[in-house]
Amino acid sequence: MIKTIIFDLGAVLIDWNPHYLYRKIFSEEAEMLHFLENICTPEWNEEQDGGRPLQEATELLVARHPEHAENISAFYGRWDEMLGGAIEGTVEVFRELKESGKYNLYALTNWSAETFPVAQERYDFLGWFDGIVVSGTEKDRKPFATFYHTLLNRYGVHPSEALFIDDNLRNIKAAEQLGISSIHFTSPEALREALREKGVL
């Protein structure tokens, strides 16, 4: 019986994408993609999600790629421009779950502790959660089992009574290895259908 639902945030409830910023900076799509695949890479960004300070991360890359200093500095200097709107269909599902009063609702997110307050100010629905575990604050992140255990232990959640929703299949597989039932998020519509199939909605 599911008593707890755990949401990822980015690309599930919040539309975050570096392309929103870097399309303003690069005139050519291919040039932008090359920069994000080879300079400000997802792997580099994940280290900040895991607790590395933004200034340290920026200085590290600028030292390696001084010719890209301005564009590297924009990643966190203009980070708020990477935030799109809420993913409204998912927010509506979240609202229904909250209003049902049947579930404990938590977020488990890979997010820098330095940028997360920007999102908290922008998206009111983040205040609906019973608790949010932020990777940058914990200096740990998905898909590491220790990060999932931080949430489970902090809030007294039993894996067999939890349902986890994430857009990253790597993170889904990690949760399932811990005995947490999971839904791989692809769209709000598919999420709603999956929740209905599980008898949650």
Coordinates of N, CA, C and O in Angstrom, one line a residue, residues 22 24 29 61 70 95 130 173 184 186 194:
Y22 N 21.3 29.7 -23.2 CA 22.4 29.7 -24.2 C 21.9 29.9 -25.6 O 22.7 30.3 -26.5
K24 N 20.2 32.4 -26.2 CA 20.4 33.9 -26.2 C 21.8 34.3 -26.5 O 22.1 35.4 -27.0
E29 N 22.7 26.9 -33.2 CA 22.3 25.8 -32.3 C 23.4 24.8 -32.2 O 23.7 24.3 -31.0
L61 N 36.5 25.6 -14.5 CA 36.3 25.5 -16.0 C 37.0 26.7 -16.7 O 37.5 26.5 -17.8
E70 N 33.6 34.0 -20.5 CA 32.4 34.7 -20.4 C 31.1 33.8 -20.4 O 30.2 33.9 -19.6
R95 N -1.3 18.7 -7.1 CA -2.4 19.3 -6.3 C -3.5 18.3 -5.9 O -3.9 18.3 -4.7
D130 N 5.8 18.0 2.2 CA 6.0 17.7 3.6 C 7.5 17.7 3.9 O 7.8 17.8 5.1
K173 N 16.1 3.3 -11.7 CA 16.7 2.0 -11.5 C 17.3 2.0 -10.1 O 17.2 0.9 -9.4
H184 N 8.8 6.1 -14.3 CA 9.7 6.9 -15.2 C 8.8 8.0 -15.8 O 8.0 7.7 -16.7
T186 N 7.6 10.7 -18.3 CA 7.8 11.1 -19.6 C 6.9 12.3 -20.0 O 7.2 13.1 -20.8
A194 N -0.3 6.4 -15.2 CA 0.4 5.4 -14.4 C -0.1 5.4 -13.0 O -0.2 4.4 -12.3

